[in-house]
Short mmCIF file of C-alpha atoms and ligand atoms in Angstrom, two decimals:
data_model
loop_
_atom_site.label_atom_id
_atom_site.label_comp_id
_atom_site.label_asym_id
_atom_site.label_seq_id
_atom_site.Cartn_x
_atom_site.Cartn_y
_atom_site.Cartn_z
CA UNK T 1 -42.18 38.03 -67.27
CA UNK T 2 -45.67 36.21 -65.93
CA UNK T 3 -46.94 37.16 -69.39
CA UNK T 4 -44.36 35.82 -70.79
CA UNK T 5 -44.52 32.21 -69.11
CA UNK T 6 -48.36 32.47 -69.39
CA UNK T 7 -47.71 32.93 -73.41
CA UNK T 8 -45.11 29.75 -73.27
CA UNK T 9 -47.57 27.92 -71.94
CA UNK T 10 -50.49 28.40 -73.99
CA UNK T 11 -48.30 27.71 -77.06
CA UNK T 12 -47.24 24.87 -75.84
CA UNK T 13 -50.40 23.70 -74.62
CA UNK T 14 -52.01 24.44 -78.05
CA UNK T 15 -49.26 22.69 -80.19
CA UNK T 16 -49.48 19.77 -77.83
CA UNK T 17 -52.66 19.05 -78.96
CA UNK T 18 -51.83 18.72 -82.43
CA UNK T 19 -49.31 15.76 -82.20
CA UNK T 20 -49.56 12.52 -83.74
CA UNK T 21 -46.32 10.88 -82.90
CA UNK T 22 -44.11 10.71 -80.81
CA UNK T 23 -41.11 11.87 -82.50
CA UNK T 24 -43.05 15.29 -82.82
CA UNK T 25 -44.01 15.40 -79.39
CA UNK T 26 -39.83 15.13 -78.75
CA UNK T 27 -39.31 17.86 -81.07
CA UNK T 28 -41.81 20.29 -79.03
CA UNK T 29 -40.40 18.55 -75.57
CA UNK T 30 -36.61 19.79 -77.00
CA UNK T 31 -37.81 23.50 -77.99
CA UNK T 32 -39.18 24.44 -75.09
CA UNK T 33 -37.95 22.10 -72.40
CA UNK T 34 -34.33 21.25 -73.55
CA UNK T 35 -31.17 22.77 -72.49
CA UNK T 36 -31.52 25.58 -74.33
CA UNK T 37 -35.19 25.18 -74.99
CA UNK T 38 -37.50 28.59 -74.84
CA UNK T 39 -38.94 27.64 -71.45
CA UNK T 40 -35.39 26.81 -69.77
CA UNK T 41 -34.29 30.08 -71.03
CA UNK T 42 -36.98 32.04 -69.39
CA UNK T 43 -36.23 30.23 -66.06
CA UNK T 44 -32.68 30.87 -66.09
CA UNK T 45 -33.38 34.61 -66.59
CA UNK T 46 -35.14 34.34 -63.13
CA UNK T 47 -31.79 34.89 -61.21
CA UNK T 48 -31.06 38.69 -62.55
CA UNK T 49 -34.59 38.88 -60.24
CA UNK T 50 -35.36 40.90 -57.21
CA UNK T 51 -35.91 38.32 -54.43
CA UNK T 52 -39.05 39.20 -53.59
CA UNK T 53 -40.15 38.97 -57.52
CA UNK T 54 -37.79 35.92 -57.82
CA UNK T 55 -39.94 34.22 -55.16
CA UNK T 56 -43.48 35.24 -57.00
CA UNK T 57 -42.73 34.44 -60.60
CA UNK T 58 -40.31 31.43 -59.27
CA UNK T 59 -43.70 29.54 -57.81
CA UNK T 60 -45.73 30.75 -60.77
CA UNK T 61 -42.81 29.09 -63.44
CA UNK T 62 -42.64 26.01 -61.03
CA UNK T 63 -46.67 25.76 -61.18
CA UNK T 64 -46.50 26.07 -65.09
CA UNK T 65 -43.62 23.62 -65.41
CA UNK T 66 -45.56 20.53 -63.89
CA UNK T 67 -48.63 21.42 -65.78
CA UNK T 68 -46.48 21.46 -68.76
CA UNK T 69 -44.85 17.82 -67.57
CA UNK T 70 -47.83 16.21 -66.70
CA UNK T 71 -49.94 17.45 -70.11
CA UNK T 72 -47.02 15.73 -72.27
CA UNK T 73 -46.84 12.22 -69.65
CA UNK T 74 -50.79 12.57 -70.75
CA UNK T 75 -50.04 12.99 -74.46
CA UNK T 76 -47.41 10.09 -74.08
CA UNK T 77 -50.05 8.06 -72.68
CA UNK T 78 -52.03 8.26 -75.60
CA UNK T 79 -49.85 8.22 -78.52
CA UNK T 80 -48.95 4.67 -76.20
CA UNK T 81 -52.27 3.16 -76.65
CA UNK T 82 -52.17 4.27 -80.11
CA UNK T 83 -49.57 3.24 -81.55
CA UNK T 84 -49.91 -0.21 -80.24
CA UNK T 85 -52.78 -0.67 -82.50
CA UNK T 86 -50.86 -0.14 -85.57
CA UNK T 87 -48.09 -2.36 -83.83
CA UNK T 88 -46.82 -4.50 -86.72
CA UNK T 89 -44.05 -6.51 -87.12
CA UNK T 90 -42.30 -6.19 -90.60
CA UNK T 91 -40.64 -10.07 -90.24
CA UNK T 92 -38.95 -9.47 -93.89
CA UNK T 93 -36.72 -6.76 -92.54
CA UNK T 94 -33.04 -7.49 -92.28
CA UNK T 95 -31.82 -8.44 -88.86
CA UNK T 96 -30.02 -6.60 -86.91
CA UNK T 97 -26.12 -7.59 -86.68
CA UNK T 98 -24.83 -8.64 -83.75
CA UNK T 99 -21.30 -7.72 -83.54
CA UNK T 100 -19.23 -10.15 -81.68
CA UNK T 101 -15.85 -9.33 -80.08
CA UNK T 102 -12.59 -11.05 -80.72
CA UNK T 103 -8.90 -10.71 -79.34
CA UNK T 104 -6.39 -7.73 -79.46
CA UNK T 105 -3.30 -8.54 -81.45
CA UNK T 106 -1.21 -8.44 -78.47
CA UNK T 107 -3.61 -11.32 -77.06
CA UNK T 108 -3.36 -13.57 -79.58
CA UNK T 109 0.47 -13.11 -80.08
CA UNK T 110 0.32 -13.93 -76.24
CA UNK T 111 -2.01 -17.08 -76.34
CA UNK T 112 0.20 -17.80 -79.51
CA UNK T 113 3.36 -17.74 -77.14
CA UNK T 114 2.32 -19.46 -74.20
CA UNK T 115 1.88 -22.56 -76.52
CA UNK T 116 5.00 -22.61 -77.76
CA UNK T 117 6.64 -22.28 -73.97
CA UNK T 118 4.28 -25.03 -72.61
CA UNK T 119 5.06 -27.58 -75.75
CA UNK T 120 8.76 -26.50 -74.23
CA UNK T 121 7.57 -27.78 -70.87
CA UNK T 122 7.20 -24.10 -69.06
CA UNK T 123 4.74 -22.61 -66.76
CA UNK T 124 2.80 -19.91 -67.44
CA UNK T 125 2.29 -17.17 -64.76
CA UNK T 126 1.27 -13.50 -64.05
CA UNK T 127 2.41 -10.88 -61.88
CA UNK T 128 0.76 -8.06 -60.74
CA UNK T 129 0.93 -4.64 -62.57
CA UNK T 130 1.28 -1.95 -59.37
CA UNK T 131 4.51 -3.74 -57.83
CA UNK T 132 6.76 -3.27 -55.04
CA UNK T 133 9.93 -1.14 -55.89
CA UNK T 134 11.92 -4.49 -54.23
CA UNK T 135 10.45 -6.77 -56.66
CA UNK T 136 10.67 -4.45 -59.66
CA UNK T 137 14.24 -2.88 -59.02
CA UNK T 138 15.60 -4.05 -55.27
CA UNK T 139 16.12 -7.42 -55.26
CA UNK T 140 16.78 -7.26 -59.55
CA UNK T 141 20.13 -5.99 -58.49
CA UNK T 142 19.10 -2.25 -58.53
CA UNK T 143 19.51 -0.48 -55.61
CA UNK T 144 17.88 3.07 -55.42
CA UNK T 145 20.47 4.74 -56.41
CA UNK T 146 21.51 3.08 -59.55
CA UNK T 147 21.73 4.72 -62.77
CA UNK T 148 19.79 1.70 -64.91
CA UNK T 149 16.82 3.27 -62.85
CA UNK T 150 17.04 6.36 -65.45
CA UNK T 151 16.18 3.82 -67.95
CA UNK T 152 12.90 2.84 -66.10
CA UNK T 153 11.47 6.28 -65.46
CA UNK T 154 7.92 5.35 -64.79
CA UNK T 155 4.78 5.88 -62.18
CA UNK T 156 5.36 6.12 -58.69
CA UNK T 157 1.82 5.53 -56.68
CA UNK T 158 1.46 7.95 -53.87
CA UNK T 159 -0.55 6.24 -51.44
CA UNK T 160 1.85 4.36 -48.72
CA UNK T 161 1.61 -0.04 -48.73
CA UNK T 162 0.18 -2.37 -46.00
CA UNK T 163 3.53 -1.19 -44.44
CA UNK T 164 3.21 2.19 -44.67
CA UNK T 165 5.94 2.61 -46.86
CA UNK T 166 5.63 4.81 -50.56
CA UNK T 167 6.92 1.98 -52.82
CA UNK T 168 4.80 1.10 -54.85
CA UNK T 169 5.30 1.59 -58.47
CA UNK T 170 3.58 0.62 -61.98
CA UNK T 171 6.05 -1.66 -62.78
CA UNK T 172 8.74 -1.35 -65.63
CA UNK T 173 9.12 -4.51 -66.78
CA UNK T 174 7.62 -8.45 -66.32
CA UNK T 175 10.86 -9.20 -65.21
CA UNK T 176 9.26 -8.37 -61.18
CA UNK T 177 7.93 -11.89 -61.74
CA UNK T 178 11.42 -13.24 -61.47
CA UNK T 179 11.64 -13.35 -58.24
CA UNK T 180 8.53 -14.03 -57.13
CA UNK T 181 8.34 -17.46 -59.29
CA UNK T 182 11.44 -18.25 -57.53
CA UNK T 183 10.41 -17.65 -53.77
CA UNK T 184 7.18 -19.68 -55.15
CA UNK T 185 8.79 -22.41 -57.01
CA UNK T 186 12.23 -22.79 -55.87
CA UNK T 187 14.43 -24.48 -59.15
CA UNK T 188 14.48 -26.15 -60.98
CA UNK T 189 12.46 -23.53 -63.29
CA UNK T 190 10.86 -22.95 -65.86
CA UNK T 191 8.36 -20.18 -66.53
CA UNK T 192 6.61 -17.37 -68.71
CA UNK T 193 5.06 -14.36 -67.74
CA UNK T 194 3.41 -11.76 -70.24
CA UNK T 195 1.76 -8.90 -68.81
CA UNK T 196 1.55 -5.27 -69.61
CA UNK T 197 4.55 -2.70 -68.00
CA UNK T 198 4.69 1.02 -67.47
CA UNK T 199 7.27 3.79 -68.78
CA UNK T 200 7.24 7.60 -68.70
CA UNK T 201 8.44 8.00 -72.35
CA UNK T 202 7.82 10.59 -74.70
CA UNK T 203 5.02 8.97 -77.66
CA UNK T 204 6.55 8.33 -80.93
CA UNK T 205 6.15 5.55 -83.35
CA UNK T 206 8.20 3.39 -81.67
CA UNK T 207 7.76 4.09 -78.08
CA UNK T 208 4.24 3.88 -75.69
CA UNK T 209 3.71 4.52 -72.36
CA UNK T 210 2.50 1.62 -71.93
CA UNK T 211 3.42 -1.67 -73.69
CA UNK T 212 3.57 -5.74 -73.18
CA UNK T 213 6.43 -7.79 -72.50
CA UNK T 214 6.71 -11.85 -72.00
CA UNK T 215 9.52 -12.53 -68.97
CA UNK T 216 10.97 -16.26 -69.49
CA UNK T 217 12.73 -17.99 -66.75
CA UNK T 218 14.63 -21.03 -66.95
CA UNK T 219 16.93 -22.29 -63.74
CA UNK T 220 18.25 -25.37 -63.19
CA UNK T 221 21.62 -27.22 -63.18
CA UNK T 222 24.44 -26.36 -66.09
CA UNK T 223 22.16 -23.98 -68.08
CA UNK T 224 24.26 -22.02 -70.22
CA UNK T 225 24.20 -19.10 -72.63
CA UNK T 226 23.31 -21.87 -75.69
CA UNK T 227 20.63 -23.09 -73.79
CA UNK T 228 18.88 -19.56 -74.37
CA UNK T 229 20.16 -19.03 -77.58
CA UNK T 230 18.39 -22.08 -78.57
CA UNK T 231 14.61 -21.19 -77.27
CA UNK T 232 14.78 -17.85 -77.94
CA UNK T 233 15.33 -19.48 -81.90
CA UNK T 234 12.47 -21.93 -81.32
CA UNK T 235 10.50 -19.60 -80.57
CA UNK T 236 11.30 -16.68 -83.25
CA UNK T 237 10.55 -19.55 -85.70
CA UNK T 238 7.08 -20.43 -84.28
CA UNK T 239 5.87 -16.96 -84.37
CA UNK T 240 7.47 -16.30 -87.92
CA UNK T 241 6.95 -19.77 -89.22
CA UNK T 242 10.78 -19.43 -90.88
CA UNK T 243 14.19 -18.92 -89.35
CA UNK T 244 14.62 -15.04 -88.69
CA UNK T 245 17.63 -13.23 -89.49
CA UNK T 246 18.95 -12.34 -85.91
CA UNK T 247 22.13 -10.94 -84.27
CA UNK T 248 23.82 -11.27 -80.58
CA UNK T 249 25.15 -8.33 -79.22
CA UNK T 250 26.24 -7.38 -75.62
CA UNK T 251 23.55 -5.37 -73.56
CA UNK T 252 23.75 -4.28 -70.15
CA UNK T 253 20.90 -5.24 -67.39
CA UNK T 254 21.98 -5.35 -63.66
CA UNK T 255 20.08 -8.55 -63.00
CA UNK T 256 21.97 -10.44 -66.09
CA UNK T 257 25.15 -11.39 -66.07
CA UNK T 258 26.61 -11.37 -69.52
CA UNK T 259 23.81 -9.83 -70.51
CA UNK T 260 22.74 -9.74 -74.12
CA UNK T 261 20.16 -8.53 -76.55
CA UNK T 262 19.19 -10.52 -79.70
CA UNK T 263 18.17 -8.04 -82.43
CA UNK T 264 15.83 -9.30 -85.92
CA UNK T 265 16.09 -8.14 -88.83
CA UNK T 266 13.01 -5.10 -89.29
CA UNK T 267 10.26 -7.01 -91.01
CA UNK T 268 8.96 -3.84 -92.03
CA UNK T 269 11.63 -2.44 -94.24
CA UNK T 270 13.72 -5.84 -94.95
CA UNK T 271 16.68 -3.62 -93.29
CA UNK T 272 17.08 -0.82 -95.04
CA UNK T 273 16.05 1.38 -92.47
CA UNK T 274 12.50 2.97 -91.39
CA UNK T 275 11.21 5.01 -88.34
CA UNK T 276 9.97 1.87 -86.79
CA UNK T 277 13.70 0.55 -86.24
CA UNK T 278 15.10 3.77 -85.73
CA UNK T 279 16.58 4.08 -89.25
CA UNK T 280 19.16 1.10 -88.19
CA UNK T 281 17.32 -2.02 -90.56
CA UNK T 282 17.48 -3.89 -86.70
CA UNK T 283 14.77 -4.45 -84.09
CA UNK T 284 15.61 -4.53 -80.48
CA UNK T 285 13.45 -7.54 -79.34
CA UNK T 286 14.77 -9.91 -76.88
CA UNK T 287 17.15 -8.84 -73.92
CA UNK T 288 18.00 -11.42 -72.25
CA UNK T 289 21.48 -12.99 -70.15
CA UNK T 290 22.18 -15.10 -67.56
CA UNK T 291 20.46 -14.96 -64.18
CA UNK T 292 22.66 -12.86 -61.79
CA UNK T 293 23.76 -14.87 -58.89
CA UNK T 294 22.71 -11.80 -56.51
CA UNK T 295 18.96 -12.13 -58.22
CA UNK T 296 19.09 -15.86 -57.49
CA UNK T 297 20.15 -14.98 -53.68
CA UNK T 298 16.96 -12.39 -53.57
CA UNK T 299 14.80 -15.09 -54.88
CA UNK T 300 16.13 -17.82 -52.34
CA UNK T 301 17.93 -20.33 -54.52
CA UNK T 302 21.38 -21.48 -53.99
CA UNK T 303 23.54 -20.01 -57.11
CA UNK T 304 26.52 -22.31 -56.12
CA UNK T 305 24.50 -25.14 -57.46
CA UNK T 306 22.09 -23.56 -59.89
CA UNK T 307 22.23 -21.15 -62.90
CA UNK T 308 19.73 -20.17 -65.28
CA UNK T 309 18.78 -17.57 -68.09
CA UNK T 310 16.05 -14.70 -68.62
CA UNK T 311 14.43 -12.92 -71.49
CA UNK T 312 12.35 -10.04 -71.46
CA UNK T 313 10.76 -10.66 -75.08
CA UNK T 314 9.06 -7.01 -76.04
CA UNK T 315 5.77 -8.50 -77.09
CA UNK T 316 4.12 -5.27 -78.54
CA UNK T 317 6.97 -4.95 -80.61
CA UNK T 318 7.45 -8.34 -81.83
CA UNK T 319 3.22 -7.87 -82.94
CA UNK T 320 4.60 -5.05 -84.92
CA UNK T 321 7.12 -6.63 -86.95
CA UNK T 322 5.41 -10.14 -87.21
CA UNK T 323 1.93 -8.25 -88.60
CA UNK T 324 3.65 -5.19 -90.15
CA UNK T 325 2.55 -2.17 -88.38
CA UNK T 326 4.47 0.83 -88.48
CA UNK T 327 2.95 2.91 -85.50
CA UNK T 328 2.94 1.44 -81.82
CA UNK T 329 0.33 3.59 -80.81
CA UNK T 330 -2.39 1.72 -82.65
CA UNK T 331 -2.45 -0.80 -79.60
CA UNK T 332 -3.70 1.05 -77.11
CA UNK T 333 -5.62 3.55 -79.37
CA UNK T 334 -9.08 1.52 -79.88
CA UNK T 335 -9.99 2.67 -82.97
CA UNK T 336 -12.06 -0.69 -84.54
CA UNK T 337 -10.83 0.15 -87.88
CA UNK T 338 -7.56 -1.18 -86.82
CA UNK T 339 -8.48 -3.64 -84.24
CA UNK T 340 -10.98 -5.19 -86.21
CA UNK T 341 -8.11 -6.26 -88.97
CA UNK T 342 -7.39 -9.29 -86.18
N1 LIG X 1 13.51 -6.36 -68.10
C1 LIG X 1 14.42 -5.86 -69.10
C2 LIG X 1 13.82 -4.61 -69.72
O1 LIG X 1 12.63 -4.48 -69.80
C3 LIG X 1 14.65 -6.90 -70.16
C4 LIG X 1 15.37 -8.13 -69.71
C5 LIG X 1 14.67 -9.19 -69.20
C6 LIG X 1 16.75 -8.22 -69.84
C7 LIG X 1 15.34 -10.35 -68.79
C8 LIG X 1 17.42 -9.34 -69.47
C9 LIG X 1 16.70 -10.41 -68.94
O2 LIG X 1 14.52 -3.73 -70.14
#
């Protein structure tokens, strides 16, 4: 085995000598040095040693490797000095591209949003994404053991709050930043909140673990069920730039009361059916309903004297339909080929 290393060296030592550049002087650096370079391999074989020879050829491999190192930081040295002499500048090369960023769909659909709700006079605010199970399901009118929590399966955090309580939770839907707007603001209202929310579902092309919603809030005095009928048309129109097709039907949420969703019409097929609306030519976007009076309790405002409605507009799946893609997992995927389409 010394004879061995001895030999290593002097080939190395020998071929050193020869190189010009220093892309050649990598390519000797890999073969013996690298992972699996001839030199590594003989010092990994040390450990099927006796001890006492693993301590006599161990110093003798450790002596060779440095002589090794510092002959090729001396050849480096060189080919340095060298090569800056021939150090020229070809100025009528192309440039190298800088490749700028730019926004993810969901982002612009978002920015795109938030002007429509402020030309309609509402705030714009954010929530936080691990949330409290009261603001996410408690004080929403879902007590722990309600069934509607099925719906919501999602991530449970198993470190304990400033309380020392386990409740924290990635939370299910924007609709958490109900309440707090209201223990902020009080009514009258007005408010959006987009944000991304968390659900244990199983991947398909329709369903992610994690998607983007847009809550919208709007309390005051007499509000009624027209009142949201009419933005949530306002604003269908200013993303689609026409009047959608839509339909009303009755949908249950335990923090609405009626509650309803508004379906469109699947851009993607015209309605005659496709994976991405479940075969049914419909798109579940907007839930929505009258403000429970329990919710308005939780978030501190009288519901003798005020009412209001809430959406919970499905953002990722209003990009889908609005620029025609089929798979929902292309959002969170990263692959440039898609993103860079925006
Ligand atoms: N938060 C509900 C969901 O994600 C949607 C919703 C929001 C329904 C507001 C009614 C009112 O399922």
């Amino acid at each position: 085995m010394e004879k061995e290393i001895l030999k290593i060296k002097e080939e190395i030592l020998s071929q050193a000598k020869k190189i010009k550049d220093f892309k050649l002087l990598r390519d000797l650096e890999t073969k013996y040095m690298g992972r699996k370079g001839e030199f590594t391999k003989v010092l990994r074989s040390l450990s099927a040693l006796s001890a006492e020879d693993k301590k006599k050829i161990g110093r003798l491999a450790n002596t060779v490797k440095q002589e090794i190192a510092s002959a090729f930081i001396e050849l480096k040295n060189t080919l340095d000095g060298s090569e800056k002499e021939s150090d020229f500048v070809d100025v009528t090369l192309p440039g190298k591209k800088q490749e700028r960023g730019h926004k993810h769909p969901i982002s612009i659909l978002t920015g795109d949003l938030e002007d429509i709700f402020t030309s309609m006079g509402f705030m714009v605010l954010d929530g936080p994404e691990l949330e409290s199970d009261f603001f996410n399901f408690e004080a929403l009118n879902i007590p722990k053991t309600h069934p509607a929590r099925d719906m919501h399966d999602t991530f449970y955090i198993d470190k304990p709050n400033k309380n020392n309580e386990l409740d924290l939770v990635m939370r299910t839907h924007t609709s958490s930043v109900q309440i707090r707007a209201m223990r902020e603001y009080g009514a009258p209202l007005k408010c959006v909140a987009a944000g991304r929310v968390f659900r244990n579902e199983a991947l398909d092309a329709c369903h992610e673990h994690t998607f983007d919603q847009m809550e919208g809030l709007k309390i005051g005095e007499d509000i009624s069920i027209s009142n949201l009928i009419a933005v949530m048309r306002e604003l269908l129109k200013g993303i689609f730039k026409k009047d959608m097709e839509v339909r009303v039907r009755p949908g249950y949420f335990p923090f609405v009361e009626p509650g309803i969703e508004l379906d469109i019409k699947c851009t993607i097929c015209g309605g005659s059916g496709c994976p991405s609306c479940k075969n049914s030519g419909w798109l579940e976007l907007l839930p929505a309903g009258m403000i429970h009076p329990n919710v308005l309790k939780y978030g501190g405002i009288d519901s003798e004297k005020y009412s209001g409605f809430a959406f919970g507009l499905g953002l990722t799946r209003l990009a889908m339909m609005k620029y025609g893609i089929d798979d929902i997992r292309l959002f969170n995927g990263s692959d440039m080929r898609f993103l860079s389409q925006f």
